């Protein structure tokens, strides 16, 4: 099983950014925990603050990986291009959010990812990633 977690803008600041919303753990530390837990899964990680780089990574892995766990962050609510990239590839995508976006500002209630994703997991903190990985293993 070959999975990749793709994180969008500002998620490189986890552990520092709004700890009351996102917690105190860096994503790199959490990713190490996931790699330890899922030793039988080839688990990779990519993060970018640049929309085109996220689209490029989806296209790069979107025909050869077993799954993509995608937290497009703010691009979730603005990027038709990321939604189109997901539609264009064959690898299934699970949309993930650390916070419950429906409890936040109204613009965060709209997702260009959800209509083309295999599923959506949100509001469980970093555990949302773990739940997404589990969805590919079942």
PDB file of C-alpha atoms in Angstrom:
ATOM      1  CA  UNK A   1       0.000   0.000   0.000  1.00  0.00           C
ATOM      2  CA  UNK A   2       1.408   3.343  -1.080  1.00  0.00           C
ATOM      3  CA  UNK A   3      -0.213   6.494   0.341  1.00  0.00           C
ATOM      4  CA  UNK A   4       0.751  10.150   0.371  1.00  0.00           C
ATOM      5  CA  UNK A   5      -0.366  12.940   2.652  1.00  0.00           C
ATOM      6  CA  UNK A   6      -0.476  16.272   0.838  1.00  0.00           C
ATOM      7  CA  UNK A   7      -0.801  19.402   2.970  1.00  0.00           C
ATOM      8  CA  UNK A   8      -1.529  22.882   1.698  1.00  0.00           C
ATOM      9  CA  UNK A   9      -0.729  26.397   2.857  1.00  0.00           C
ATOM     10  CA  UNK A  10       0.265  27.257   6.404  1.00  0.00           C
ATOM     11  CA  UNK A  11       0.182  23.656   7.601  1.00  0.00           C
ATOM     12  CA  UNK A  12       3.972  23.870   7.816  1.00  0.00           C
ATOM     13  CA  UNK A  13       3.294  26.089  10.859  1.00  0.00           C
ATOM     14  CA  UNK A  14       1.491  23.404  12.882  1.00  0.00           C
ATOM     15  CA  UNK A  15       2.685  23.463  16.460  1.00  0.00           C
ATOM     16  CA  UNK A  16       3.111  27.250  16.298  1.00  0.00           C
ATOM     17  CA  UNK A  17       0.011  28.499  14.465  1.00  0.00           C
ATOM     18  CA  UNK A  18      -3.179  28.972  16.483  1.00  0.00           C
ATOM     19  CA  UNK A  19      -2.529  26.117  18.934  1.00  0.00           C
ATOM     20  CA  UNK A  20      -6.074  26.482  20.299  1.00  0.00           C
ATOM     21  CA  UNK A  21      -7.352  25.361  16.867  1.00  0.00           C
ATOM     22  CA  UNK A  22      -4.514  23.187  15.540  1.00  0.00           C
ATOM     23  CA  UNK A  23      -2.723  21.921  18.650  1.00  0.00           C
ATOM     24  CA  UNK A  24       0.920  22.082  19.730  1.00  0.00           C
ATOM     25  CA  UNK A  25       2.432  19.240  17.706  1.00  0.00           C
ATOM     26  CA  UNK A  26       4.351  19.807  14.490  1.00  0.00           C
ATOM     27  CA  UNK A  27       3.186  17.827  11.499  1.00  0.00           C
ATOM     28  CA  UNK A  28       6.656  16.309  11.108  1.00  0.00           C
ATOM     29  CA  UNK A  29       6.414  14.849  14.636  1.00  0.00           C
ATOM     30  CA  UNK A  30       2.905  13.575  13.959  1.00  0.00           C
ATOM     31  CA  UNK A  31       3.987  12.097  10.624  1.00  0.00           C
ATOM     32  CA  UNK A  32       6.751  10.144  12.385  1.00  0.00           C
ATOM     33  CA  UNK A  33       4.060   8.707  14.688  1.00  0.00           C
ATOM     34  CA  UNK A  34       1.985   7.685  11.651  1.00  0.00           C
ATOM     35  CA  UNK A  35       4.984   6.030   9.979  1.00  0.00           C
ATOM     36  CA  UNK A  36       5.631   4.052  13.167  1.00  0.00           C
ATOM     37  CA  UNK A  37       1.969   3.028  13.477  1.00  0.00           C
ATOM     38  CA  UNK A  38       1.590   2.053   9.806  1.00  0.00           C
ATOM     39  CA  UNK A  39       4.884   0.239   9.225  1.00  0.00           C
ATOM     40  CA  UNK A  40       3.372  -1.904   6.461  1.00  0.00           C
ATOM     41  CA  UNK A  41       2.272   1.168   4.486  1.00  0.00           C
ATOM     42  CA  UNK A  42       4.632   3.148   2.298  1.00  0.00           C
ATOM     43  CA  UNK A  43       3.637   6.538   3.657  1.00  0.00           C
ATOM     44  CA  UNK A  44       4.952   9.765   2.142  1.00  0.00           C
ATOM     45  CA  UNK A  45       4.398  13.418   2.936  1.00  0.00           C
ATOM     46  CA  UNK A  46       4.405  16.595   0.834  1.00  0.00           C
ATOM     47  CA  UNK A  47       3.579  20.144   1.879  1.00  0.00           C
ATOM     48  CA  UNK A  48       3.469  23.350  -0.128  1.00  0.00           C
ATOM     49  CA  UNK A  49       2.118  26.843   0.277  1.00  0.00           C
ATOM     50  CA  UNK A  50       1.858  27.103  -3.522  1.00  0.00           C
ATOM     51  CA  UNK A  51      -1.307  25.980  -5.321  1.00  0.00           C
ATOM     52  CA  UNK A  52       0.464  24.925  -8.530  1.00  0.00           C
ATOM     53  CA  UNK A  53       2.893  22.717  -6.607  1.00  0.00           C
ATOM     54  CA  UNK A  54      -0.041  20.941  -4.943  1.00  0.00           C
ATOM     55  CA  UNK A  55      -1.672  20.376  -8.339  1.00  0.00           C
ATOM     56  CA  UNK A  56       1.639  19.126  -9.741  1.00  0.00           C
ATOM     57  CA  UNK A  57       2.036  16.618  -6.887  1.00  0.00           C
ATOM     58  CA  UNK A  58      -1.543  15.344  -7.321  1.00  0.00           C
ATOM     59  CA  UNK A  59      -0.859  14.809 -11.030  1.00  0.00           C
ATOM     60  CA  UNK A  60       2.515  13.176 -10.308  1.00  0.00           C
ATOM     61  CA  UNK A  61       1.149  10.543  -7.895  1.00  0.00           C
ATOM     62  CA  UNK A  62      -2.440  10.374  -9.116  1.00  0.00           C
ATOM     63  CA  UNK A  63      -2.051   7.339 -11.355  1.00  0.00           C
ATOM     64  CA  UNK A  64       0.373   5.216  -9.341  1.00  0.00           C
ATOM     65  CA  UNK A  65      -0.445   5.554  -5.635  1.00  0.00           C
ATOM     66  CA  UNK A  66      -3.183   3.714  -3.738  1.00  0.00           C
ATOM     67  CA  UNK A  67      -4.464   6.846  -2.056  1.00  0.00           C
ATOM     68  CA  UNK A  68      -4.018  10.528  -1.361  1.00  0.00           C
ATOM     69  CA  UNK A  69      -4.862  12.124   1.975  1.00  0.00           C
ATOM     70  CA  UNK A  70      -5.328  15.790   1.122  1.00  0.00           C
ATOM     71  CA  UNK A  71      -5.595  18.769   3.410  1.00  0.00           C
ATOM     72  CA  UNK A  72      -5.670  21.576   0.881  1.00  0.00           C
ATOM     73  CA  UNK A  73      -6.185  24.036   3.755  1.00  0.00           C
ATOM     74  CA  UNK A  74      -7.446  27.426   2.522  1.00  0.00           C
ATOM     75  CA  UNK A  75      -7.247  26.245  -1.105  1.00  0.00           C
ATOM     76  CA  UNK A  76     -10.125  23.893  -0.274  1.00  0.00           C
ATOM     77  CA  UNK A  77     -12.448  26.878  -0.462  1.00  0.00           C
ATOM     78  CA  UNK A  78     -10.922  28.659  -3.455  1.00  0.00           C
ATOM     79  CA  UNK A  79      -9.189  26.278  -5.843  1.00  0.00           C
ATOM     80  CA  UNK A  80     -11.152  25.003  -8.789  1.00  0.00           C
ATOM     81  CA  UNK A  81      -7.766  23.856 -10.135  1.00  0.00           C
ATOM     82  CA  UNK A  82      -7.142  21.427  -7.267  1.00  0.00           C
ATOM     83  CA  UNK A  83     -10.656  20.030  -7.652  1.00  0.00           C
ATOM     84  CA  UNK A  84     -10.050  19.579 -11.384  1.00  0.00           C
ATOM     85  CA  UNK A  85      -6.719  17.847 -10.713  1.00  0.00           C
ATOM     86  CA  UNK A  86      -8.452  15.342  -8.427  1.00  0.00           C
ATOM     87  CA  UNK A  87     -11.096  14.673 -11.096  1.00  0.00           C
ATOM     88  CA  UNK A  88      -8.345  14.090 -13.662  1.00  0.00           C
ATOM     89  CA  UNK A  89      -6.489  11.354 -11.759  1.00  0.00           C
ATOM     90  CA  UNK A  90      -7.470   7.800 -10.862  1.00  0.00           C
ATOM     91  CA  UNK A  91      -6.016   7.623  -7.334  1.00  0.00           C
ATOM     92  CA  UNK A  92      -8.753   8.128  -4.734  1.00  0.00           C
ATOM     93  CA  UNK A  93      -8.506  11.195  -2.494  1.00  0.00           C
ATOM     94  CA  UNK A  94      -9.749  11.623   1.060  1.00  0.00           C
ATOM     95  CA  UNK A  95     -10.200  15.265   2.052  1.00  0.00           C
ATOM     96  CA  UNK A  96      -9.008  15.990   5.584  1.00  0.00           C
ATOM     97  CA  UNK A  97      -9.273  18.978   7.886  1.00  0.00           C
ATOM     98  CA  UNK A  98      -7.927  19.281  11.408  1.00  0.00           C
ATOM     99  CA  UNK A  99     -10.711  21.613  12.530  1.00  0.00           C
ATOM    100  CA  UNK A 100     -14.425  21.301  11.908  1.00  0.00           C
ATOM    101  CA  UNK A 101     -14.651  23.776   9.046  1.00  0.00           C
ATOM    102  CA  UNK A 102     -18.434  23.993   9.471  1.00  0.00           C
ATOM    103  CA  UNK A 103     -17.949  25.546  12.909  1.00  0.00           C
ATOM    104  CA  UNK A 104     -15.737  28.267  11.457  1.00  0.00           C
ATOM    105  CA  UNK A 105     -16.236  31.220   9.103  1.00  0.00           C
ATOM    106  CA  UNK A 106     -18.943  30.758   6.501  1.00  0.00           C
ATOM    107  CA  UNK A 107     -16.537  30.807   3.533  1.00  0.00           C
ATOM    108  CA  UNK A 108     -14.957  27.639   4.979  1.00  0.00           C
ATOM    109  CA  UNK A 109     -18.266  25.786   4.552  1.00  0.00           C
ATOM    110  CA  UNK A 110     -17.692  25.486   0.789  1.00  0.00           C
ATOM    111  CA  UNK A 111     -15.240  22.916  -0.586  1.00  0.00           C
ATOM    112  CA  UNK A 112     -14.100  22.430  -4.175  1.00  0.00           C
ATOM    113  CA  UNK A 113     -12.540  19.136  -3.028  1.00  0.00           C
ATOM    114  CA  UNK A 114     -15.521  17.374  -1.405  1.00  0.00           C
ATOM    115  CA  UNK A 115     -17.540  16.750  -4.594  1.00  0.00           C
ATOM    116  CA  UNK A 116     -14.635  14.860  -6.177  1.00  0.00           C
ATOM    117  CA  UNK A 117     -13.223  13.155  -3.063  1.00  0.00           C
ATOM    118  CA  UNK A 118     -13.763   9.560  -1.969  1.00  0.00           C
ATOM    119  CA  UNK A 119     -14.692  10.946   1.451  1.00  0.00           C
ATOM    120  CA  UNK A 120     -14.239  13.805   3.891  1.00  0.00           C
ATOM    121  CA  UNK A 121     -12.941  13.691   7.467  1.00  0.00           C
ATOM    122  CA  UNK A 122     -12.879  16.846   9.554  1.00  0.00           C
ATOM    123  CA  UNK A 123     -12.851  18.090  13.087  1.00  0.00           C
ATOM    124  CA  UNK A 124     -10.856  15.339  14.819  1.00  0.00           C
ATOM    125  CA  UNK A 125      -7.598  17.250  15.119  1.00  0.00           C
ATOM    126  CA  UNK A 126      -4.541  15.482  13.773  1.00  0.00           C
ATOM    127  CA  UNK A 127      -6.417  12.189  14.237  1.00  0.00           C
ATOM    128  CA  UNK A 128      -8.292  13.128  11.046  1.00  0.00           C
ATOM    129  CA  UNK A 129      -5.210  11.975   9.095  1.00  0.00           C
ATOM    130  CA  UNK A 130      -5.145   8.650  10.943  1.00  0.00           C
ATOM    131  CA  UNK A 131      -8.819   8.082  10.155  1.00  0.00           C
ATOM    132  CA  UNK A 132      -8.176   8.860   6.475  1.00  0.00           C
ATOM    133  CA  UNK A 133      -5.343   6.339   6.323  1.00  0.00           C
ATOM    134  CA  UNK A 134      -7.587   3.740   7.937  1.00  0.00           C
ATOM    135  CA  UNK A 135     -10.201   4.355   5.240  1.00  0.00           C
ATOM    136  CA  UNK A 136      -7.733   3.084   2.625  1.00  0.00           C
ATOM    137  CA  UNK A 137      -6.854  -0.016   4.669  1.00  0.00           C
ATOM    138  CA  UNK A 138     -10.444  -1.248   5.098  1.00  0.00           C
TER     139      UNK A 138
END
